[in-house]
Coordinates of C-alpha atoms in Angstrom, one line a residue:
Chain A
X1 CA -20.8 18.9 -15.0
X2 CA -18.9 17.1 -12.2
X3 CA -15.2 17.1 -12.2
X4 CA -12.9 13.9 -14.2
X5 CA -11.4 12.1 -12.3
X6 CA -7.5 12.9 -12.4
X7 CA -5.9 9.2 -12.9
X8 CA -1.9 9.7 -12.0
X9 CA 0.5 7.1 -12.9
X10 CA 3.6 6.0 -13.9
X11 CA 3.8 3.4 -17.0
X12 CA 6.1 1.6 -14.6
X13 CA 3.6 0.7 -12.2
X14 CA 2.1 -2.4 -11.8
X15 CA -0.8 -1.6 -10.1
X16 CA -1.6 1.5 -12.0
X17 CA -2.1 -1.4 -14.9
X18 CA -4.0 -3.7 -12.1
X19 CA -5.8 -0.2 -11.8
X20 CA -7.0 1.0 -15.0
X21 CA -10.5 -1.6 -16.1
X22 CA -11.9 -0.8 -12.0
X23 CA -11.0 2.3 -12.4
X24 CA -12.7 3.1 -15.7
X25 CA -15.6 0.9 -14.4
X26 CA -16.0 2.9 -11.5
X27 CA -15.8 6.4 -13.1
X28 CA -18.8 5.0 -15.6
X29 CA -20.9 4.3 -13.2
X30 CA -20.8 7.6 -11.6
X31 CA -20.5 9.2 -15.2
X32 CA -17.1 10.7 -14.8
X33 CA -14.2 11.2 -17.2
X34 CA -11.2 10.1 -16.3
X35 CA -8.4 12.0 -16.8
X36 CA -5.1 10.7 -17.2
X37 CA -2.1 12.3 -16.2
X38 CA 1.2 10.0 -16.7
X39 CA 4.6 11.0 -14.5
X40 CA 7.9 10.2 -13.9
X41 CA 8.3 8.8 -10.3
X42 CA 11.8 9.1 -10.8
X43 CA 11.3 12.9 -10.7
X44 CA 9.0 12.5 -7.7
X45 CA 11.4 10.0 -5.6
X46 CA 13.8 12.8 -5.3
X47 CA 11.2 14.9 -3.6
X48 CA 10.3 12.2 -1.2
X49 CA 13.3 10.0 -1.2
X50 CA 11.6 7.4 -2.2
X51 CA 13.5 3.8 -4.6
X52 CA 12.0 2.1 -7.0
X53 CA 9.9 -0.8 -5.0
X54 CA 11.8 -3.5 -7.1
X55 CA 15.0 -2.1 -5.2
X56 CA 14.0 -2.1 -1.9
X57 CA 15.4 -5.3 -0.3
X58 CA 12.4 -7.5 1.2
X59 CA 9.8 -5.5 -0.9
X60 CA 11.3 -5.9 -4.2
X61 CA 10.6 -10.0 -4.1
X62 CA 7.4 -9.9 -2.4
X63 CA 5.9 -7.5 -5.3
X64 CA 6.9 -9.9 -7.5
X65 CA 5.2 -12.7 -6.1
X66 CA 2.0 -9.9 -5.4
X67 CA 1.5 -8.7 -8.6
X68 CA 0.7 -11.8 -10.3
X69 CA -1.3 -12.7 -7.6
X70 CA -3.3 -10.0 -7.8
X71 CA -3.3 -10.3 -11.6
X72 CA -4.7 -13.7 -11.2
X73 CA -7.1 -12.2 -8.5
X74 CA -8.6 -9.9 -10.8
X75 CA -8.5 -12.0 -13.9
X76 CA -6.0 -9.5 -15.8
X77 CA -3.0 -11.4 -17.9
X78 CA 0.6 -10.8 -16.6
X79 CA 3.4 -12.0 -18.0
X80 CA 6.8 -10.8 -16.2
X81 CA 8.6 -7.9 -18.1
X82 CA 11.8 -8.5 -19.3
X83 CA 13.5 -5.1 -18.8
X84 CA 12.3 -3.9 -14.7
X85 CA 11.6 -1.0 -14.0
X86 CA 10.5 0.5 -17.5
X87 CA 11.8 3.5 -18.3
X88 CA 8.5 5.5 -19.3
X89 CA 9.8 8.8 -20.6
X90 CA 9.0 8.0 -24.4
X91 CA 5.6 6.4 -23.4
X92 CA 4.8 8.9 -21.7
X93 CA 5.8 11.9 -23.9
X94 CA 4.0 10.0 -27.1
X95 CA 0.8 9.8 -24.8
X96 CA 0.9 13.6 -24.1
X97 CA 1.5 14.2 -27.9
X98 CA -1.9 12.0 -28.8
X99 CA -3.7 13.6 -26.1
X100 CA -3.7 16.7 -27.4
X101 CA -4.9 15.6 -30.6
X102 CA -7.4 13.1 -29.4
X103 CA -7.7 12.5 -25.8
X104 CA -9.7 8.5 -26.9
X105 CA -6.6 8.0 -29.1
X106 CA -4.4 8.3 -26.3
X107 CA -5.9 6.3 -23.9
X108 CA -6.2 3.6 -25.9
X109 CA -2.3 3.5 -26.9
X110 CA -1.7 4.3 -23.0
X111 CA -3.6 0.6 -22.6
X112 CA -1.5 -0.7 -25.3
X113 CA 1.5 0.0 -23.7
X114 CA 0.2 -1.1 -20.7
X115 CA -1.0 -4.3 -22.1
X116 CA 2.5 -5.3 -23.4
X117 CA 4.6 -4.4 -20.6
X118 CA 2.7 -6.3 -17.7
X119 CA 0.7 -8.5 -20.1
X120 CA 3.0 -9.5 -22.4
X121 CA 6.3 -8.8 -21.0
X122 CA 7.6 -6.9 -23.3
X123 CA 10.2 -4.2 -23.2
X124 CA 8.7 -0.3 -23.3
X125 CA 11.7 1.7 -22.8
X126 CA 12.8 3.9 -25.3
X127 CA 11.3 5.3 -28.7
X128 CA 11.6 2.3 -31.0
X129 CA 10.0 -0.2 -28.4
X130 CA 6.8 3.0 -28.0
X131 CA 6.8 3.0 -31.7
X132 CA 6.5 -1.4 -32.2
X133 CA 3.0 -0.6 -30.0
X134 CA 1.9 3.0 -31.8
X135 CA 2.2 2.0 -35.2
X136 CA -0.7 -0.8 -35.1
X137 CA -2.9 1.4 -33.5
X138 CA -2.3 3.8 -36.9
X139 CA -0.4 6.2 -35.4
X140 CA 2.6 7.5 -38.0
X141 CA 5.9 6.3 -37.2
X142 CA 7.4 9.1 -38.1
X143 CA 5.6 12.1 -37.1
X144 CA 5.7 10.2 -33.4
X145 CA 9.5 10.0 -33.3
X146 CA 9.2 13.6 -34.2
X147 CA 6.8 14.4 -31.3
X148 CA 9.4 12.6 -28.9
X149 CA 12.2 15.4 -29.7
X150 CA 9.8 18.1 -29.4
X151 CA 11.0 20.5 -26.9
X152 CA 7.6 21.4 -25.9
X153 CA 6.5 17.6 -25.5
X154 CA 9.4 17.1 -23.4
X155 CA 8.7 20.0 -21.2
X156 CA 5.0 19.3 -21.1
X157 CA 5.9 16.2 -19.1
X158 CA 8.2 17.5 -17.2
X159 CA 5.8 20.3 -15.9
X160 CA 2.9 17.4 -16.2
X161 CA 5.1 15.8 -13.2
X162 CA 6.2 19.2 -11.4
X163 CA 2.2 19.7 -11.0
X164 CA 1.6 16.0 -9.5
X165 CA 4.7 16.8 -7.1
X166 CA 3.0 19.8 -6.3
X167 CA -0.2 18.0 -5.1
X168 CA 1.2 15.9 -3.1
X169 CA 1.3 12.8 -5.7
X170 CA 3.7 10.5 -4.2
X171 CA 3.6 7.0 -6.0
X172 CA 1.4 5.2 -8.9
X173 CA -1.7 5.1 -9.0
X174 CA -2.4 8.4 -8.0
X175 CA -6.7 9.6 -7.8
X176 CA -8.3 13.3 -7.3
X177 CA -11.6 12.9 -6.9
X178 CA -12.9 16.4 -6.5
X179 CA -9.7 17.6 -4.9
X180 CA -9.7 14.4 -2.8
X181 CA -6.0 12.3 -2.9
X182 CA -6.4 8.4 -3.0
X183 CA -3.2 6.6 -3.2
X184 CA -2.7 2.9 -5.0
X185 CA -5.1 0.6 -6.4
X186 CA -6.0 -0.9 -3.2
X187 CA -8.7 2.5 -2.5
X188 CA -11.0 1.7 -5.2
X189 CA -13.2 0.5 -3.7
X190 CA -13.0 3.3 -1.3
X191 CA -13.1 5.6 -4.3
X192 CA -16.2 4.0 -5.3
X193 CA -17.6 4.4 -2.0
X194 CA -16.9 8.2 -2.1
X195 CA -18.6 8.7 -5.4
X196 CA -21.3 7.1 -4.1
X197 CA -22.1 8.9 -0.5
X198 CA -20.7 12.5 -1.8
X199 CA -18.0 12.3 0.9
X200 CA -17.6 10.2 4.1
Chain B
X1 CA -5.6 -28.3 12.7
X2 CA -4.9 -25.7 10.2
X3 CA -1.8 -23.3 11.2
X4 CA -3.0 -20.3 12.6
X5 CA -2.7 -17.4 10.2
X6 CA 0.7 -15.6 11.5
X7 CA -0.2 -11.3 11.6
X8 CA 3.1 -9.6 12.2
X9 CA 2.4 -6.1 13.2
X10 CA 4.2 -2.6 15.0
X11 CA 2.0 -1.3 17.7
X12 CA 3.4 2.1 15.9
X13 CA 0.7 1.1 12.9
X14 CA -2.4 2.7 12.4
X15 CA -2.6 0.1 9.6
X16 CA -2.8 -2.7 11.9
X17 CA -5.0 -1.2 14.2
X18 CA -7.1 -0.8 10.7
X19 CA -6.9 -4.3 10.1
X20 CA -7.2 -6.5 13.5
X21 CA -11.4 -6.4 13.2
X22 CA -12.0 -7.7 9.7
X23 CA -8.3 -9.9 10.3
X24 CA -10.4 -11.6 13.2
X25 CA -13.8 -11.9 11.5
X26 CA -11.7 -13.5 8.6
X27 CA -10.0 -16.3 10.9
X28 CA -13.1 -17.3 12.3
X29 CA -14.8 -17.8 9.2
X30 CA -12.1 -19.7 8.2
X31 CA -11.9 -21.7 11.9
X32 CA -7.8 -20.1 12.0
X33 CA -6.5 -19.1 14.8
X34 CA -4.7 -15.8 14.5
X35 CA -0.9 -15.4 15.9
X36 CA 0.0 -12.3 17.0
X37 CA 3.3 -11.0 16.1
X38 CA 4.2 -7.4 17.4
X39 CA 7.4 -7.0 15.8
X40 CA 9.6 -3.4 15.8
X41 CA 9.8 -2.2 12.3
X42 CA 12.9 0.0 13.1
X43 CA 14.8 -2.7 12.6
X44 CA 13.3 -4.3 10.0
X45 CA 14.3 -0.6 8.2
X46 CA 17.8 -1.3 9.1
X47 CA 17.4 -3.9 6.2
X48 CA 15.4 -2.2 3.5
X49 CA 16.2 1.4 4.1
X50 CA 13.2 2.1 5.3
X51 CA 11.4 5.3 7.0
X52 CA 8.5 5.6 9.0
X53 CA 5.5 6.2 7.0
X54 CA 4.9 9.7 8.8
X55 CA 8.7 11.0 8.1
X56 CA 8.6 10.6 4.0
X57 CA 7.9 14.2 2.3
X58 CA 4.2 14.2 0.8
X59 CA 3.5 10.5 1.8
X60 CA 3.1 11.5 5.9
X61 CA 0.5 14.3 5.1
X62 CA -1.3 12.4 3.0
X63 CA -1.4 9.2 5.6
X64 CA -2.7 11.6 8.6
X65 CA -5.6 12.2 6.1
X66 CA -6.0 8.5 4.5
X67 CA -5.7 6.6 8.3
X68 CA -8.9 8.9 9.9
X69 CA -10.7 8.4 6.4
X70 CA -10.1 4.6 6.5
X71 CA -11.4 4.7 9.8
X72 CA -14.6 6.4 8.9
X73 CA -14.8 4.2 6.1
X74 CA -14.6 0.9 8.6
X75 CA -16.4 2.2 11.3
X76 CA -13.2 2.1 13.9
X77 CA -13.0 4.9 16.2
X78 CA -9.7 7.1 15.5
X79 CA -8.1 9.9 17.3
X80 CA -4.7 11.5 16.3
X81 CA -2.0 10.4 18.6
X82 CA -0.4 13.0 20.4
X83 CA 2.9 11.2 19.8
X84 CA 3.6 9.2 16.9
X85 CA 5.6 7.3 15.8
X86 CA 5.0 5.4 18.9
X87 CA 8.4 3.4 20.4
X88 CA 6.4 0.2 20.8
X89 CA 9.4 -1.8 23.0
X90 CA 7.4 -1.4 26.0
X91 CA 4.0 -2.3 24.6
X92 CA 5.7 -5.4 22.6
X93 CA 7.9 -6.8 25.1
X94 CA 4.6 -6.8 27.5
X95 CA 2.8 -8.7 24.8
X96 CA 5.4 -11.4 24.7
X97 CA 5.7 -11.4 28.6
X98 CA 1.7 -12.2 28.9
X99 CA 1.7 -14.2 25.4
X100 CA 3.7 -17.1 27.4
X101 CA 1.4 -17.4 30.3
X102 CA -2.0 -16.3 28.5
X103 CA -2.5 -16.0 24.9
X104 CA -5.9 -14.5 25.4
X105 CA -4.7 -12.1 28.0
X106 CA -1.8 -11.3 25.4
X107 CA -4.8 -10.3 22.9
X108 CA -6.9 -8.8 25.4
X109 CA -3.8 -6.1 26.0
X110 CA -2.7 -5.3 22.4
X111 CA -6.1 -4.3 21.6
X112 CA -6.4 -1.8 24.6
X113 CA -3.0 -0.7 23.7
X114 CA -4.1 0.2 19.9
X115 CA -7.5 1.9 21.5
X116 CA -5.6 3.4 23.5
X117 CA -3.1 5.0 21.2
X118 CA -4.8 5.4 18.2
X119 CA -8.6 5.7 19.1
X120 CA -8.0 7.5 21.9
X121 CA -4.6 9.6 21.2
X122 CA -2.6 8.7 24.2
X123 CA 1.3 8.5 24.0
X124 CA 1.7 4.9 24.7
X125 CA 5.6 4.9 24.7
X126 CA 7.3 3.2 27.7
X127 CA 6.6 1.9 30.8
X128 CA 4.8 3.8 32.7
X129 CA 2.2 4.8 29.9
X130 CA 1.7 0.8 29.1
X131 CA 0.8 0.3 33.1
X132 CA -1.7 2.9 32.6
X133 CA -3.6 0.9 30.3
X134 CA -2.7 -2.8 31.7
X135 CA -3.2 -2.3 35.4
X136 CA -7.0 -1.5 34.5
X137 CA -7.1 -5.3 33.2
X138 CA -5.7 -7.0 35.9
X139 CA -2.1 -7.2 35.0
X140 CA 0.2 -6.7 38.3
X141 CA 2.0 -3.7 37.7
X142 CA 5.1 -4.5 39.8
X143 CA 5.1 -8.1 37.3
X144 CA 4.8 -6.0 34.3
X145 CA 7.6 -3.6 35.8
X146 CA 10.0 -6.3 36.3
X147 CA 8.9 -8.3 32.7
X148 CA 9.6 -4.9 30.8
X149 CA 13.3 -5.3 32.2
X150 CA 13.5 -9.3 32.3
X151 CA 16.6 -9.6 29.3
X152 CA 14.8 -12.9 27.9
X153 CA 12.0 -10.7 27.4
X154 CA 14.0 -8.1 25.2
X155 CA 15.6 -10.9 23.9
X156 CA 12.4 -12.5 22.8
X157 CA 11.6 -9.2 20.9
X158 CA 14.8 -9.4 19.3
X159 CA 14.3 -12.9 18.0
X160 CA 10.9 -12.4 16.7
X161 CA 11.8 -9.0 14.8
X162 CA 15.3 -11.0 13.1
X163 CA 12.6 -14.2 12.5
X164 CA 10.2 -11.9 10.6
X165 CA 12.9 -10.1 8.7
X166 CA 14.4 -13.8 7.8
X167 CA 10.5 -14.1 6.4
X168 CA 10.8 -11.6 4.5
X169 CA 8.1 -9.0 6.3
X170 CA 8.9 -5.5 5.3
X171 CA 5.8 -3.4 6.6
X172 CA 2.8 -3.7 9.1
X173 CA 0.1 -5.7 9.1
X174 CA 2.2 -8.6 7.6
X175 CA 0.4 -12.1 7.2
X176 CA 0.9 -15.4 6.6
X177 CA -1.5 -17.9 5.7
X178 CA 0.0 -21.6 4.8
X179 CA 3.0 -19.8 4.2
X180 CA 1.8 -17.0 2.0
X181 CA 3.0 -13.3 2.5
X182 CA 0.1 -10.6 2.1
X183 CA 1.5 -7.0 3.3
X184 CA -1.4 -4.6 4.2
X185 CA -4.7 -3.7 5.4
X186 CA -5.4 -3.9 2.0
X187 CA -4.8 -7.3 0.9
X188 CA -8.0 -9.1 3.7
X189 CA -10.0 -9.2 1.0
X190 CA -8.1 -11.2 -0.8
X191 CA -6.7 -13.3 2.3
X192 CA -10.2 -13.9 2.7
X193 CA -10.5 -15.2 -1.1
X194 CA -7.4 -17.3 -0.8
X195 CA -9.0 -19.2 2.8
X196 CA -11.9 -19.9 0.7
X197 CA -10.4 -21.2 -2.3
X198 CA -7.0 -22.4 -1.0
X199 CA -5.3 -20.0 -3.4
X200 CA -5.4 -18.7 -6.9

């Protein structure tokens, strides 16, 4: 059984959302799983150094004049979030907490989110906004709000993030494709590539 | 007459050197000329805060492993500079120097340049290591000598780098195309898409 392919990403990443519907195409077709493994970058930029993009001067305005452009490129909706960056801490902990009860479950509240940050604007930080998403989908208000004070939840991203660090995961998206790093949406189609020939 | 597509680029790239094949196969398509821009992003990081690529924790390993594999990918020859980041002044203010009395020439030199450095590994900071590979084209190396100290000529530098900045370029390859910004290697396929369309 080949290895999944190990999806890192941060909630607050636009291009992990431009990401996902190539990404799960492209692990199909080569019948992989995809694994996915959200982080806190935050965590990460004090490894590396590294600011939000949004606050690096120059960058900041040209990402948000590229990401709907690549939205529109790709035929995804986008609609500007209110609240830049998200802070994906309870998203995050709420998709560890699913995924060990149902890894499909998770996923497809991951998208949710996903789907009403970048595509419907929408404000994702914090436990009540994760919870205005989770609840449609089924999922028990309160035994979520539970999950997001769990010690062990908490720590489980934490270490979740420690591990990506320790790879050398450096910004969102974030692939392993058997052991090999491919950093940002733009190296699908290398990824694809890859999968294809065994290697290159 | 279309405007020429405007590619701002470091000499210090790999990036760049990535991009100026497909770059020129995309301008003739679109019957563009292509205007090249060597720029010195050291002080475009005066404004953002930026490093160079190779001195960020976890993102320089991972680029000395992603710019060979792009290269494979493409086709491009690629050998690991002895010295990097290459200090470009010499190899830019050259450009400029042969830009103003022959644009082809000008072209004809950055590409040996890039070869030069990052197929073939050679330190190409300074001078004397820019001689090496213009004297073989015909360039006069006491003109080149004397341009590389000419004070219009590191003025001319200057005022390109500041215009850039003022235009918001941030990284290497930057383009322009009727105005619109596209950072990265990444983004010809989509430059490509937005020639044929007239944007999206």
């Amino acid at each position: 059984m080949p290895e999944p392919i190990e999806f890192y990403f941060d909630f607050a990443s636009p291009y992990a959302y431009v990401a996902v519907p190539r990404l799960e195409a492209i692990a199909a077709r080569h019948d992989r799983d995809l694994l996915w493994k959200p982080i806190m970058l935050g965590a990460v930029f004090k490894t590396t150094g590294g600011l939000p993009n949004m606050a690096i001067p120059l960058k900041g305005p040209y990402l948000l004049r590229d990401v709907p452009r690549v939205c529109r490129f790709y035929g995804l909706v986008y609609k500007e979030p209110e609240k830049m960056p998200m802070i994906a801490l309870a998203a995050s902990r709420a998709f560890y907490w699913l995924q060990d009860r149902d890894p499909a479950e998770a996923i497809g509240f991951a998208k949710a989110i996903m789907h009403a940050h970048w595509g419907e604007g929408r404000n994702m930080d914090g436990a009540e906004n994760v919870a205005s998403v989770a609840v449609p989908l089924g999922i028990e208000r309160a035994d979520l709000l539970a999950a997001l004070n769990d010690p062990a939840i908490k720590e489980r991203l934490k270490n979740e993030t420690q591990v990506a660090i320790d790879k050398g995961v450096f910004g969102s998206p974030f692939l392993f494709v058997d052991g090999e790093p491919f950093w940002g949406s733009d190296r699908l189609d290398m990824v694809d590539a890859w999968l294809t020939r065994g290697g290159f």
